[in-house]
Structures are given as structure tokens and as C-alpha cells.
Amino acid sequence: MTKERKWILKSSADPANVEQLSAELGIDPVLATLLVQRGIRTFEQARSFFRPNLANIHDPFLMKDMDKAVARLKKAIVGGEKILVYGDYDVDGTTAVALVYSFLRNLTGKVDFYIPDRYEEGYGVSIKGLDWAAANDVSLVITLDCGIKAIDKVDYAASKGMDVIICDHHLPDEELPHAVAVLDPKREDDSYPFDDLCGCGVGFKLVQAYSQVNGIPFEELTPLLDLLAVSIASDLVSAVGENRILAYFGLQQLNHNPRCGLLAIMNLANLEPSHVTIDDIVFKIGPRINAAGRMETGRLAVELLTASDDRTARIIGSQINDNNNERKSIDREITVEALEMVENGKCISSKHATIVYNPNWNKGVVGIVASRLVEAFYKPTFVLTKSNGFVTGSARSIKGFDLYDAIESNSDLLENFGGHIYAAGLTMKEQNLPEFAARIEKYVSEHITEQIATPVIEVDSRLDFAQITPKFFRILKQFQPFGPGNQAPVFVTENVYDDGNGRKVGPAGQHLKLSLIQESQPYNRIPAIGFNMTEYFNHIKSGNPVDICYSVVENYYRGNSTIQLRLKDIKERDDFV
């Protein structure tokens, strides 16, 4: 079902620069090529890349309104005002709330947090939440991962005698809310040097700034970095610049001294202590934290992430793990239904965009289902359901197509919307759905090219198995943490075959486990795993050679570390461009 992917070899780096770096660093030319492709061209730049330093993160006061935010927060703490930390129900929002709340509760006893209900209140600042704040004598609200478009809600808060500090990272409209301070590096009038912080990152900059002017050593903020690493990885912000430094040290904190809430999740996910990676966060830790808000309440996630003892963390962690198992069961069912709707022509649209609607679907998992449909059909995708009398849902895009622009161009049909270039949420009246679907189809047909509509795997370099030595892998690991802008390098090796021990693995036998040999080096076997690739099993089992596209990963199990190839695609000996 999955659309055939095109492999494109990245343009070769400057040979002289590669040769120079390879000699100066004493590394394989392939590794030097990877550095040059990432804009790292000198020994000094390479040293900075391989040795991230917290001294190189930016001064938080370079962010617009930071001075106002810190002054208002100081006034609230000194004056004994009640402060409310308010955030979204996803991983970024709940980690951000946990981070700022953890920091503030060491400075004042008058602080609480609030996570809106996904189903009753929806995304962002809600009237219900502000009414709760007013009823509980709150005079300062700090929003995290939301609020940048909450103009009416901020005015409403003011009418109730409450000030608001906004910490957000989403794209603002031309008019900003009339808050005491609006912290958002994407503000047009903001000259902060790095504009791709996550919501949790903006919250961290606030506590960093407060600490800077109030004599709190930076070392006291280090325990907060495990939350920031989880957010950076889960929210898929770029893994370059300030994010890469913060994620690097956040991973160290997560691996060596995690808060008890994250340790509980790591244990439930069967992760090896001290060997947790960005991938583990994306695929195992993040989805569990997200499941609380999808299936029950995001407040549970914050209670877990701020738990002060192991017993409490284990109890809440177990509850959230149950939420995640329920979520997986529901999203599998809905995915099957949605796939059948598209294949049987019962969807609203499937030509240029995939649009499916079922008023009975669970609102909490439609984003996951949208991602699955993108994998299957490789088109901009909208998965819609009904909640509180409105059609609501999530949308996901393909590389090179700005989904947010497509939705914004139809904003006259929507009650509200928000998101990024590749992921968004939206709500509309049911009578507007046919017109919205027709307009989206037209917009996509006019803005998408055949090139964009073809899934592509960008290959960093060809590689021979003989080059995959322990030293090569040791240096390759230092390219981490991976993420957008610094993706795990992708290699191609041609003419390989299985040694005869290949088999299907996984609960339903859906994965391939192979032991691969390159024809030119018959004694060098390398283990490989191909998730959801059993369609190639018979071809490979028959001894036929293939070309493989993969990343090189560490397989750590019960104290043993081995090199493994994680297959991204397999071709039956076809040439590629």
C-alpha cells in the first residue's frame, strides 16, 4: 500500500574540505562528509559540534518582553500573589507546565497548575480555566505552549483582575494579546537568535532569566533539563543550535539522574537505564505522556512529572501506561476504519488530499491516525470527528507542503485552528465541511507538484560494510542528539543478501530480522532490523541480492551493545538517482 519511495543521494560535499577535516580529525572521509553536509567545515566548528556547551545557550533577555515577564513574576512572588501555570495537554505543554511549576514551587507556596480538558475545553486558554483561576484568587496566569492567539481570553482575564504572561512558540497573528508580557521567539519584532524553541523551551528561558537576576545558580536549573529533552524530542523542533545543546544535556540528566516520574515511565517502557535515546523519547516516553491527555486528563501527566516520591510516580505511571495501551487499541481500530474508507471510496476526499470524517471517532487519537494515513497514501491528510457539536480534528502534511497556509486560506469557514507547517488542528461547523473539503482539494491541487507528491529518502552517503567499524560507530554516535536539521545519517549499501538466517519477528510477524552480507565481503555479517517490511521476506529468503537504505544504530540489550542496521527501505537491485 505504501507509495514507492525515491532514493536521492545528497550532493557531494567539497572534496578538499572533506579531505582536510578527515585528516585533522582522524576520521573516515564518510564521517567528514557528514560534517560538511551539516555546515561544519573547520576543526573548531567540529569541536563545538561534538562537545556541546551550556555556556553557548543564549541570554534569555534577548527575547522580547523578557524583562517585563521577570519583573511581573518577581512582584507576584514577593507579594505572595497566587500564580497559575497554565499549559496545553500534549507532551510539550505538560512538560512545560511541570518545568515552570517545579521551579516556582521552590520559591512560593502560592502556585498551582491547570491543564484544559481536551474534550470539554479544547486547545489553548479557555474561559472555564480562567473562571477556575478567578474563583481560586489567582492574580497572575503564565500560559505555556499556548496563548499567542488568545486575544479575547487575555482581555477576559484582565476583566477578572488577572494579569497574563504568555510563553508560546506558535506563529502569532498580526495582533498580539494585550498581556503583561508575550514571550514568543516567532514574534516578528523579536530578534532572539534562535526561533525554533518548543513551548517548554520558552518556559525554560523564563526561569533562566528569573534565576539570572535573582541570584539562583544555573546549576539549580540542571534537574529541569530532562523535561526539556523530552519536549524537544517529542515536539519535533529542530535539533540544531540552542535546542541541540539543551537536548544533549537533557539526555544526560534523563540517563543519569531522571526525576522519579520519568524513571517510572522508562521502567514501564522497558528502557535500559543510561541508554535512553531521542528515539526512545519519541516512540516510548512521549506517547505515554501524551496518552494521559488523549484518554483521560493531561493533569495526570503533570502530576507524574512533578511527583516527589517513587511510589506516587509508580502509581500514576501505571495509570498513564494503561491509558497508552487503551490509546493504542483505539487508534489501531480507527486507522483500520479510515484506511477502508479511503480504499472503498467512502471518504470525503482522496484525490489530492485525504479527508475522512466519522462523528464517532475518539478525538484524542485522530492526529495519530492522520500520520498513519500519510504513511499509507502520502498526501496531506485530515482526520475529523465530532465534539461538542462541532466537526474537529487533526491534519498532517507531507514534506514541502505548507499545511498551515492551506488551512489559514480557508479560515473564514473555521471556528478556530492552529499549528505548524506540517501539523495542525481545526474546528468548524458541520455545514461548512463540504465547502472546506472542496476548497482544500482545490488548494492542494494548485500548490502541490509531482516532485512534492513523491516520497523521498535523502541518502547522505554510500557506505561499504567494511567501513562500519567500532571507531566509525563511536564517532557517529557523537552526532547525536538527532532530530530535524540534524537527522540520523542515512546510508546506502548495494548488492547485499541475507546469510540464510533471516526471519519474521514481532507480535504478528510484521518485522524483518536479517543478518546481512555485502557480496564483496562475504565474511562480514551485520545484523539488521526492518520494521513492517515482511513484503520483502520471500525475495530475500530466496537468496536474492538487494540494495538497502538504513541508519546505523546501537542495539543495547541486557548489558550487551551491538551495532545494528535499522532499515528504512529495500530495493530489489534497482538503480537510484
Coordinates of C-alpha atoms in Angstrom, one line a residue:
M1 CA 0.0 0.0 0.0
T2 CA 2.8 2.4 0.9
K3 CA 3.9 4.6 -2.0
E4 CA 7.3 3.6 -3.5
R5 CA 9.9 5.9 -2.3
K6 CA 12.7 7.6 -4.3
W7 CA 16.2 7.5 -3.0
I8 CA 18.2 10.7 -3.7
L9 CA 21.9 10.9 -2.9
K10 CA 22.7 14.3 -1.4
S11 CA 25.1 16.4 -3.5
S12 CA 28.7 15.6 -2.6
A13 CA 30.5 17.9 -0.2
D14 CA 33.6 19.8 -1.3
P15 CA 36.3 17.1 -1.6
A16 CA 39.1 19.4 -0.4
N17 CA 37.2 20.4 2.7
V18 CA 36.3 16.7 3.4
E19 CA 39.9 15.6 3.0
Q20 CA 41.1 18.4 5.3
L21 CA 38.6 17.6 8.0
S22 CA 39.2 13.9 7.7
A23 CA 42.9 14.4 8.2
E24 CA 42.6 17.0 11.0
L25 CA 40.1 14.9 13.0
G26 CA 41.5 11.5 12.1
I27 CA 38.1 10.2 10.9
D28 CA 36.7 8.3 7.9
P29 CA 36.0 10.5 4.9
V30 CA 32.3 9.5 5.1
L31 CA 32.1 11.0 8.6
A32 CA 33.9 14.1 7.4
T33 CA 31.4 14.3 4.6
L34 CA 28.5 14.2 7.1
L35 CA 30.0 17.1 9.0
V36 CA 30.5 19.3 5.8
Q37 CA 26.9 18.5 4.8
R38 CA 25.8 19.9 8.2
G39 CA 27.8 23.1 7.6
I40 CA 30.7 22.1 9.8
R41 CA 33.8 22.9 7.8
T42 CA 36.6 23.6 10.3
F43 CA 38.2 21.9 13.2
E44 CA 36.9 24.4 15.7
Q45 CA 33.3 24.0 14.4
A46 CA 33.6 20.3 14.7
R47 CA 34.9 20.5 18.2
S48 CA 31.9 22.8 19.1
F49 CA 29.5 20.3 17.4
F50 CA 30.9 17.2 19.2
R51 CA 31.3 19.0 22.5
P52 CA 28.1 20.9 23.2
N53 CA 28.4 23.5 26.0
L54 CA 25.7 25.1 28.1
A55 CA 27.8 28.3 28.1
N56 CA 26.7 28.7 24.4
I57 CA 23.0 29.0 25.0
H58 CA 21.6 32.5 24.5
D59 CA 21.0 35.2 27.0
P60 CA 17.2 34.9 27.8
F61 CA 16.9 38.7 28.0
L62 CA 17.5 38.9 24.2
M63 CA 13.9 37.7 23.9
K64 CA 11.3 40.5 23.6
D65 CA 9.3 41.2 26.8
M66 CA 11.5 39.0 29.0
D67 CA 12.3 41.9 31.3
K68 CA 8.6 42.6 31.8
A69 CA 7.9 38.9 32.4
V70 CA 10.6 38.6 35.1
A71 CA 9.6 41.9 36.8
R72 CA 5.9 40.8 37.0
L73 CA 6.8 37.3 38.2
K74 CA 9.1 38.8 40.9
K75 CA 6.3 41.1 42.0
A76 CA 3.9 38.2 42.3
I77 CA 6.4 36.0 44.3
V78 CA 7.5 38.8 46.7
G79 CA 3.9 40.0 47.2
G80 CA 2.6 36.5 47.9
E81 CA 0.2 36.5 44.9
K82 CA -1.4 33.3 43.7
I83 CA 0.2 32.2 40.4
L84 CA -1.3 29.7 38.0
V85 CA 0.8 27.8 35.5
Y86 CA -1.5 27.0 32.5
G87 CA -0.5 24.7 29.6
D88 CA -1.6 22.5 26.8
Y89 CA -2.4 18.8 27.3
D90 CA 0.2 17.4 24.9
V91 CA 3.9 16.5 25.8
D92 CA 5.2 20.0 25.1
G93 CA 2.5 21.6 27.2
T94 CA 2.6 19.2 30.1
T95 CA 6.5 19.2 30.3
A96 CA 6.5 23.0 30.1
V97 CA 3.9 23.2 33.0
A98 CA 5.9 20.7 35.0
L99 CA 9.1 22.6 34.5
V100 CA 7.8 26.1 35.4
Y101 CA 5.7 24.7 38.3
S102 CA 8.6 22.7 39.7
F103 CA 10.8 25.9 39.6
L104 CA 8.2 28.2 41.2
R105 CA 7.1 25.9 44.0
N106 CA 10.6 26.2 45.4
L107 CA 10.1 29.9 45.6
T108 CA 6.5 30.3 46.7
G109 CA 3.7 28.1 48.2
K110 CA 1.1 30.1 46.3
V111 CA 1.4 28.4 42.9
D112 CA -0.9 25.9 41.1
F113 CA -1.2 24.5 37.6
Y114 CA -4.1 23.9 35.2
I115 CA -4.4 21.7 32.1
P116 CA -7.6 22.2 30.0
D117 CA -9.7 19.2 29.1
R118 CA -9.1 18.1 25.5
Y119 CA -12.8 17.2 25.1
E120 CA -14.6 19.9 27.1
E121 CA -12.3 22.9 26.6
G122 CA -10.2 22.1 23.6
Y123 CA -6.8 23.5 22.8
G124 CA -5.4 26.7 24.4
V125 CA -6.6 29.1 27.0
S126 CA -10.3 28.5 27.9
I127 CA -12.9 30.6 29.7
K128 CA -13.6 27.6 32.0
G129 CA -9.9 27.7 33.0
L130 CA -9.8 31.4 33.6
D131 CA -13.1 31.2 35.6
W132 CA -11.4 28.5 37.7
A133 CA -8.4 30.7 38.2
A134 CA -10.5 33.7 39.2
A135 CA -12.5 31.6 41.7
N136 CA -9.2 30.5 43.3
D137 CA -7.9 34.0 43.8
V138 CA -5.2 33.8 41.0
S139 CA -3.8 37.2 40.0
L140 CA -1.1 36.0 37.6
V141 CA -1.5 33.4 34.9
I142 CA 1.5 32.0 33.0
T143 CA 0.5 30.3 29.8
L144 CA 2.8 27.7 28.2
D145 CA 2.7 26.3 24.7
C146 CA -0.5 28.3 24.1
G147 CA -1.9 31.8 24.3
I148 CA -0.3 33.6 21.4
K149 CA -3.7 33.9 19.7
A150 CA -5.8 34.2 22.9
I151 CA -6.6 37.9 22.4
D152 CA -10.2 37.7 23.7
K153 CA -9.2 35.3 26.5
V154 CA -6.4 37.6 27.8
D155 CA -8.9 40.5 27.8
Y156 CA -11.3 38.3 29.7
A157 CA -8.6 37.5 32.3
A158 CA -8.0 41.3 32.7
S159 CA -11.7 41.8 33.3
K160 CA -11.4 39.3 36.2
G161 CA -8.4 41.2 37.6
M162 CA -5.7 38.7 36.4
D163 CA -2.5 39.5 34.5
V164 CA -1.1 37.1 31.9
I165 CA 2.4 36.2 30.9
I166 CA 2.4 34.3 27.6
C167 CA 5.1 31.7 26.8
D168 CA 4.4 30.3 23.4
H169 CA 6.3 29.2 20.2
H170 CA 3.5 29.1 17.7
L171 CA 3.1 31.6 14.9
P172 CA 1.4 34.8 16.1
D173 CA -1.2 36.8 14.2
E174 CA -0.5 40.4 13.4
E175 CA -2.2 41.5 16.6
L176 CA -0.8 40.2 19.8
P177 CA -2.8 39.6 23.0
H178 CA -2.7 42.5 25.5
A179 CA -0.7 40.5 28.1
V180 CA 1.8 41.8 30.6
A181 CA 4.5 40.0 28.5
V182 CA 4.4 38.0 25.3
L183 CA 7.3 35.6 25.1
D184 CA 7.5 34.0 21.6
P185 CA 10.7 33.9 19.5
K186 CA 8.5 33.8 16.4
R187 CA 7.2 37.3 17.0
E188 CA 8.1 39.5 14.0
D189 CA 9.5 42.2 16.3
D190 CA 11.6 39.7 18.3
S191 CA 15.3 39.4 17.5
Y192 CA 16.1 36.4 19.7
P193 CA 18.8 34.5 17.9
F194 CA 17.0 31.1 17.8
D195 CA 13.4 31.0 16.9
D196 CA 12.6 27.2 17.0
L197 CA 12.3 26.7 20.7
C198 CA 9.5 24.4 21.8
G199 CA 6.9 25.7 24.3
C200 CA 8.8 24.1 27.2
G201 CA 12.0 25.8 25.9
V202 CA 10.3 29.2 26.1
G203 CA 9.3 28.3 29.7
F204 CA 12.9 27.3 30.5
K205 CA 14.1 30.7 29.2
L206 CA 11.7 32.4 31.6
V207 CA 13.1 30.5 34.6
Q208 CA 16.6 31.0 33.3
A209 CA 16.1 34.8 33.1
Y210 CA 14.4 34.9 36.6
S211 CA 17.4 32.9 38.0
Q212 CA 19.9 35.2 36.3
V213 CA 18.7 38.4 38.1
N214 CA 17.7 36.8 41.4
G215 CA 21.0 35.1 42.3
I216 CA 19.9 31.5 41.6
P217 CA 22.9 29.5 40.2
F218 CA 22.3 27.9 36.8
E219 CA 23.3 24.5 38.3
E220 CA 20.0 24.5 40.2
L221 CA 18.2 24.5 36.8
T222 CA 20.0 21.4 35.5
P223 CA 17.4 19.0 37.1
L224 CA 14.8 20.6 34.8
L225 CA 16.6 19.6 31.6
D226 CA 15.2 16.1 31.5
L227 CA 11.8 17.6 30.9
L228 CA 13.2 19.8 28.2
A229 CA 14.8 16.9 26.4
V230 CA 11.5 15.0 26.4
S231 CA 9.7 18.1 25.0
I232 CA 12.3 18.9 22.3
A233 CA 12.3 15.3 21.0
S234 CA 8.5 14.9 21.2
D235 CA 7.6 18.2 19.6
L236 CA 9.9 17.6 16.7
V237 CA 11.5 21.0 16.8
S238 CA 14.9 21.3 15.1
A239 CA 17.9 19.5 16.8
V240 CA 20.3 22.3 16.0
G241 CA 21.7 25.4 17.8
E242 CA 20.3 26.0 21.3
N243 CA 17.9 23.0 21.1
R244 CA 20.7 20.6 20.4
I245 CA 22.7 21.9 23.4
L246 CA 19.7 21.7 25.7
A247 CA 18.7 18.3 24.4
Y248 CA 22.2 17.0 24.8
F249 CA 22.4 17.9 28.5
G250 CA 18.8 17.0 29.0
L251 CA 19.5 13.4 27.8
Q252 CA 22.4 13.3 30.2
Q253 CA 20.0 14.2 33.0
L254 CA 17.5 11.7 31.8
N255 CA 20.0 8.9 31.6
H256 CA 21.9 9.5 34.9
N257 CA 19.6 11.3 37.3
P258 CA 16.0 11.4 36.0
R259 CA 13.1 12.7 38.0
C260 CA 11.1 9.8 39.5
G261 CA 8.1 10.4 37.2
L262 CA 10.2 9.9 34.1
L263 CA 12.0 7.0 35.7
A264 CA 8.6 5.3 36.3
I265 CA 7.8 5.8 32.6
M266 CA 11.2 4.5 31.5
N267 CA 10.7 1.4 33.6
L268 CA 7.2 0.7 32.2
A269 CA 8.6 1.1 28.7
N270 CA 11.3 -1.4 29.5
L271 CA 14.0 1.1 28.6
E272 CA 17.6 0.4 29.5
P273 CA 18.8 2.8 32.2
S274 CA 21.6 5.1 31.0
H275 CA 20.9 4.1 27.4
V276 CA 17.8 6.2 26.6
T277 CA 18.0 8.0 23.2
I278 CA 15.9 10.6 21.3
D279 CA 14.2 7.7 19.5
D280 CA 13.2 6.2 22.9
I281 CA 11.6 9.5 23.8
V282 CA 9.8 9.9 20.5
F283 CA 8.4 6.3 20.4
K284 CA 8.1 5.3 24.0
I285 CA 8.2 8.1 26.6
G286 CA 6.4 10.8 24.7
P287 CA 3.4 8.7 23.6
R288 CA 2.8 7.6 27.1
I289 CA 2.8 11.2 28.5
N290 CA 0.5 12.2 25.6
A291 CA -1.9 9.3 26.4
A292 CA -2.9 11.0 29.6
G293 CA -4.5 13.9 27.8
R294 CA -5.8 11.8 25.0
M295 CA -7.6 9.3 27.1
E296 CA -8.2 10.9 30.5
T297 CA -6.7 14.2 31.6
G298 CA -3.4 15.9 30.9
R299 CA -3.3 16.9 34.6
L300 CA -2.2 13.3 35.3
A301 CA 0.9 13.8 33.2
V302 CA 1.9 16.9 35.2
E303 CA 1.2 15.1 38.5
L304 CA 3.5 12.3 37.2
L305 CA 6.2 14.7 36.1
T306 CA 6.2 16.6 39.4
A307 CA 5.8 13.6 41.7
S308 CA 8.3 13.8 44.6
D309 CA 8.5 10.1 45.5
D310 CA 8.9 6.9 43.7
R311 CA 5.7 5.3 45.0
T312 CA 3.5 8.1 43.8
A313 CA 5.3 8.1 40.4
R314 CA 4.8 4.3 40.0
I315 CA 1.1 4.6 40.8
I316 CA 0.4 7.5 38.3
G317 CA 2.8 6.0 35.8
S318 CA 0.9 2.7 35.8
Q319 CA -2.3 4.6 35.2
I320 CA -0.8 6.5 32.3
N321 CA 0.6 3.3 30.9
D322 CA -2.9 1.8 30.9
N323 CA -4.1 5.0 29.1
N324 CA -1.5 4.4 26.5
N325 CA -2.5 0.8 26.0
E326 CA -6.1 1.9 25.6
R327 CA -5.0 4.6 23.2
K328 CA -3.1 2.1 21.0
S329 CA -6.1 -0.2 20.8
I330 CA -8.4 2.6 19.8
D331 CA -6.0 4.2 17.3
R332 CA -5.5 0.8 15.6
E333 CA -9.3 0.3 15.2
I334 CA -9.8 3.8 13.8
T335 CA -6.8 3.5 11.5
V336 CA -8.3 0.3 10.0
E337 CA -11.7 2.0 9.6
A338 CA -10.1 5.1 8.0
L339 CA -8.0 3.0 5.6
E340 CA -11.0 1.1 4.5
M341 CA -13.0 4.3 3.9
V342 CA -10.3 5.6 1.6
E343 CA -9.8 2.3 -0.3
N344 CA -13.6 1.9 -0.7
G345 CA -14.2 5.5 -1.8
K346 CA -16.3 6.3 1.3
C347 CA -14.1 9.2 2.4
I348 CA -14.8 12.9 1.7
S349 CA -11.8 13.3 -0.4
S350 CA -8.9 11.2 -1.6
K351 CA -7.6 12.7 -4.9
H352 CA -5.1 15.3 -3.9
A353 CA -5.8 15.3 -0.1
T354 CA -7.1 12.6 2.1
I355 CA -10.1 13.8 4.2
V356 CA -12.0 11.3 6.3
Y357 CA -14.8 12.0 8.8
N358 CA -16.6 9.9 11.4
P359 CA -18.5 11.7 14.1
N360 CA -18.0 8.8 16.5
W361 CA -14.2 8.6 16.4
N362 CA -12.2 9.4 19.5
K363 CA -10.9 13.0 19.3
G364 CA -7.8 12.1 21.2
V365 CA -6.2 9.9 18.6
V366 CA -7.2 11.5 15.3
G367 CA -3.7 13.1 15.0
I368 CA -2.0 9.7 15.2
V369 CA -4.5 8.2 12.6
A370 CA -3.7 11.2 10.3
S371 CA 0.0 10.3 10.5
R372 CA -0.7 6.7 9.6
L373 CA -2.8 7.7 6.6
V374 CA 0.1 10.0 5.4
E375 CA 2.4 6.9 5.6
A376 CA -0.1 4.9 3.6
F377 CA -1.1 7.4 0.9
Y378 CA 1.5 10.2 1.1
K379 CA -1.0 13.1 0.8
P380 CA -1.9 16.0 3.1
T381 CA -4.4 14.4 5.4
F382 CA -7.3 15.5 7.6
V383 CA -8.9 13.1 10.1
L384 CA -12.1 14.6 11.5
T385 CA -14.7 13.7 14.2
K386 CA -17.4 15.5 16.1
S387 CA -17.0 17.0 19.6
N388 CA -19.3 19.5 21.4
G389 CA -21.4 20.0 18.4
F390 CA -18.6 20.9 16.0
V391 CA -16.5 19.0 13.5
T392 CA -13.0 18.9 14.9
G393 CA -9.8 17.1 14.1
S394 CA -6.2 17.0 13.2
A395 CA -4.2 17.4 9.9
R396 CA -0.8 16.2 8.9
S397 CA 1.2 17.1 5.8
I398 CA 4.0 15.8 3.6
K399 CA 7.4 17.3 3.1
G400 CA 7.4 20.5 1.1
F401 CA 3.6 21.3 1.5
D402 CA 2.6 24.0 4.0
L403 CA -0.5 22.7 5.6
Y404 CA -0.9 25.7 7.9
D405 CA -1.1 28.0 4.9
A406 CA -3.7 25.7 3.3
I407 CA -5.9 25.8 6.4
E408 CA -5.4 29.6 7.0
S409 CA -6.6 30.3 3.5
N410 CA -9.9 28.8 4.5
S411 CA -10.1 30.4 7.9
D412 CA -13.5 32.0 7.1
L413 CA -15.0 28.5 7.3
L414 CA -13.4 27.7 10.7
E415 CA -14.2 28.4 14.3
N416 CA -10.6 28.1 15.2
F417 CA -7.3 26.5 14.1
G418 CA -3.7 26.4 15.0
G419 CA -0.5 24.5 14.4
H420 CA 2.6 24.3 12.2
I421 CA 3.6 23.8 8.6
Y422 CA 3.3 20.0 8.9
A423 CA 0.7 19.5 11.7
A424 CA -2.4 21.4 12.7
G425 CA -5.7 21.2 14.5
L426 CA -9.0 22.8 13.4
T427 CA -12.7 23.1 14.3
M428 CA -15.7 24.1 12.1
K429 CA -19.5 23.9 11.9
E430 CA -20.7 20.7 10.3
Q431 CA -22.5 22.6 7.5
N432 CA -19.1 24.1 6.4
L433 CA -17.4 20.7 5.9
P434 CA -18.3 20.1 2.3
E435 CA -17.2 23.6 1.2
F436 CA -14.0 23.2 3.3
A437 CA -13.2 19.8 1.7
A438 CA -13.8 21.2 -1.8
R439 CA -11.6 24.2 -1.2
I440 CA -8.8 22.1 0.4
E441 CA -8.8 19.7 -2.7
K442 CA -8.5 22.8 -5.0
Y443 CA -5.8 24.4 -2.9
V444 CA -3.7 21.2 -2.8
S445 CA -4.1 20.5 -6.5
E446 CA -2.9 24.1 -7.2
H447 CA 0.1 24.0 -4.8
I448 CA 1.4 20.5 -4.9
T449 CA 3.8 19.3 -7.6
E450 CA 4.7 15.8 -8.7
Q451 CA 8.1 16.3 -7.0
I452 CA 6.4 17.1 -3.6
A453 CA 3.9 14.3 -4.0
T454 CA 6.7 11.7 -4.4
P455 CA 8.1 10.4 -1.1
V456 CA 11.8 10.7 -1.0
I457 CA 14.6 9.3 1.2
E458 CA 17.6 11.6 1.3
V459 CA 20.7 9.5 1.4
D460 CA 23.8 11.0 3.0
S461 CA 26.4 8.6 1.5
R462 CA 27.1 5.3 0.1
L463 CA 28.8 3.0 2.6
D464 CA 30.6 -0.3 2.5
F465 CA 30.1 -2.7 5.4
A466 CA 33.9 -2.7 5.9
Q467 CA 33.7 0.9 6.9
I468 CA 31.3 0.2 9.8
T469 CA 34.0 -0.3 12.4
P470 CA 33.7 0.3 16.2
K471 CA 35.6 3.6 15.8
F472 CA 33.3 4.7 13.0
F473 CA 30.3 4.0 15.1
R474 CA 31.8 5.6 18.2
I475 CA 32.2 8.9 16.3
L476 CA 28.8 8.5 14.5
K477 CA 27.1 8.4 18.0
Q478 CA 28.6 11.8 18.8
F479 CA 26.5 13.3 16.0
Q480 CA 23.6 12.8 18.5
P481 CA 21.1 14.0 19.6
F482 CA 19.3 13.6 16.3
G483 CA 16.2 15.4 15.1
P484 CA 15.0 17.8 12.4
G485 CA 18.0 19.7 10.9
N486 CA 20.4 17.0 12.3
Q487 CA 18.7 13.8 11.3
A488 CA 20.4 10.4 11.8
P489 CA 22.6 9.9 8.8
V490 CA 21.2 7.6 6.1
F491 CA 23.4 5.3 4.1
V492 CA 23.1 3.0 1.1
T493 CA 24.9 -0.3 0.6
E494 CA 24.3 -2.1 -2.7
N495 CA 24.3 -5.8 -3.5
V496 CA 23.7 -7.3 -0.1
Y497 CA 22.0 -10.6 0.8
D498 CA 20.9 -12.4 3.9
D499 CA 23.1 -15.2 5.3
G500 CA 20.1 -17.6 5.4
N501 CA 19.0 -16.9 9.0
G502 CA 16.6 -14.1 8.2
R503 CA 13.2 -14.4 9.9
K504 CA 10.0 -12.6 10.7
V505 CA 9.7 -11.2 14.2
G506 CA 7.2 -9.1 16.2
P507 CA 3.9 -10.0 17.8
A508 CA 2.3 -10.5 14.4
G509 CA 5.4 -11.4 12.5
Q510 CA 5.4 -8.0 10.8
H511 CA 9.1 -7.1 11.1
L512 CA 12.2 -8.5 9.3
K513 CA 15.3 -9.6 11.3
L514 CA 18.2 -10.2 9.0
S515 CA 21.9 -10.9 9.1
L516 CA 23.3 -9.2 6.0
I517 CA 26.4 -9.8 3.9
Q518 CA 27.8 -7.5 1.3
E519 CA 28.7 -9.5 -1.8
S520 CA 32.2 -8.1 -2.0
Q521 CA 32.9 -9.0 1.7
P522 CA 31.4 -12.5 2.3
Y523 CA 32.8 -12.9 5.9
N524 CA 31.4 -9.6 7.3
R525 CA 27.9 -10.2 8.7
I526 CA 25.9 -7.2 10.1
P527 CA 22.5 -7.6 11.9
A528 CA 19.6 -5.6 10.5
I529 CA 16.0 -4.9 11.5
G530 CA 13.3 -3.8 9.1
F531 CA 10.1 -2.7 10.7
N532 CA 6.9 -3.5 8.8
M533 CA 9.0 -4.9 5.8
T534 CA 7.9 -8.5 5.6
E535 CA 6.7 -8.0 2.0
Y536 CA 10.4 -8.4 1.0
F537 CA 10.8 -11.6 3.1
N538 CA 10.3 -14.2 0.3
H539 CA 12.5 -12.4 -2.1
I540 CA 15.4 -12.1 0.4
K541 CA 14.9 -15.6 1.8
S542 CA 15.4 -17.0 -1.7
G543 CA 18.9 -15.6 -1.6
N544 CA 18.3 -12.7 -4.0
P545 CA 20.6 -9.6 -3.5
V546 CA 19.0 -6.2 -2.6
D547 CA 20.1 -2.6 -2.2
I548 CA 19.4 -1.3 1.3
C549 CA 18.9 2.2 2.7
Y550 CA 19.5 2.4 6.5
S551 CA 20.8 4.2 9.6
V552 CA 23.4 2.6 11.9
V553 CA 22.1 2.3 15.5
E554 CA 23.2 0.7 18.8
N555 CA 21.2 -2.3 19.9
Y556 CA 21.6 -2.4 23.7
Y557 CA 20.1 -5.4 25.4
R558 CA 20.8 -6.8 28.9
G559 CA 24.2 -5.1 29.1
N560 CA 25.4 -6.0 25.6
S561 CA 25.8 -3.4 23.0
T562 CA 26.0 -4.3 19.3
I563 CA 25.9 -2.4 16.0
Q564 CA 22.7 -2.9 14.1
L565 CA 21.3 -1.5 10.8
R566 CA 17.8 0.0 11.0
L567 CA 16.4 -0.5 7.5
K568 CA 14.5 2.4 6.0
D569 CA 13.8 0.9 2.6
I570 CA 14.8 -2.1 0.4
K571 CA 15.1 -2.2 -3.4
E572 CA 15.4 -5.3 -5.5
R573 CA 18.6 -4.2 -7.2
D574 CA 17.2 -1.1 -9.0
D575 CA 19.4 1.8 -9.7
F576 CA 18.6 5.1 -8.0
V577 CA 19.3 8.7 -8.8

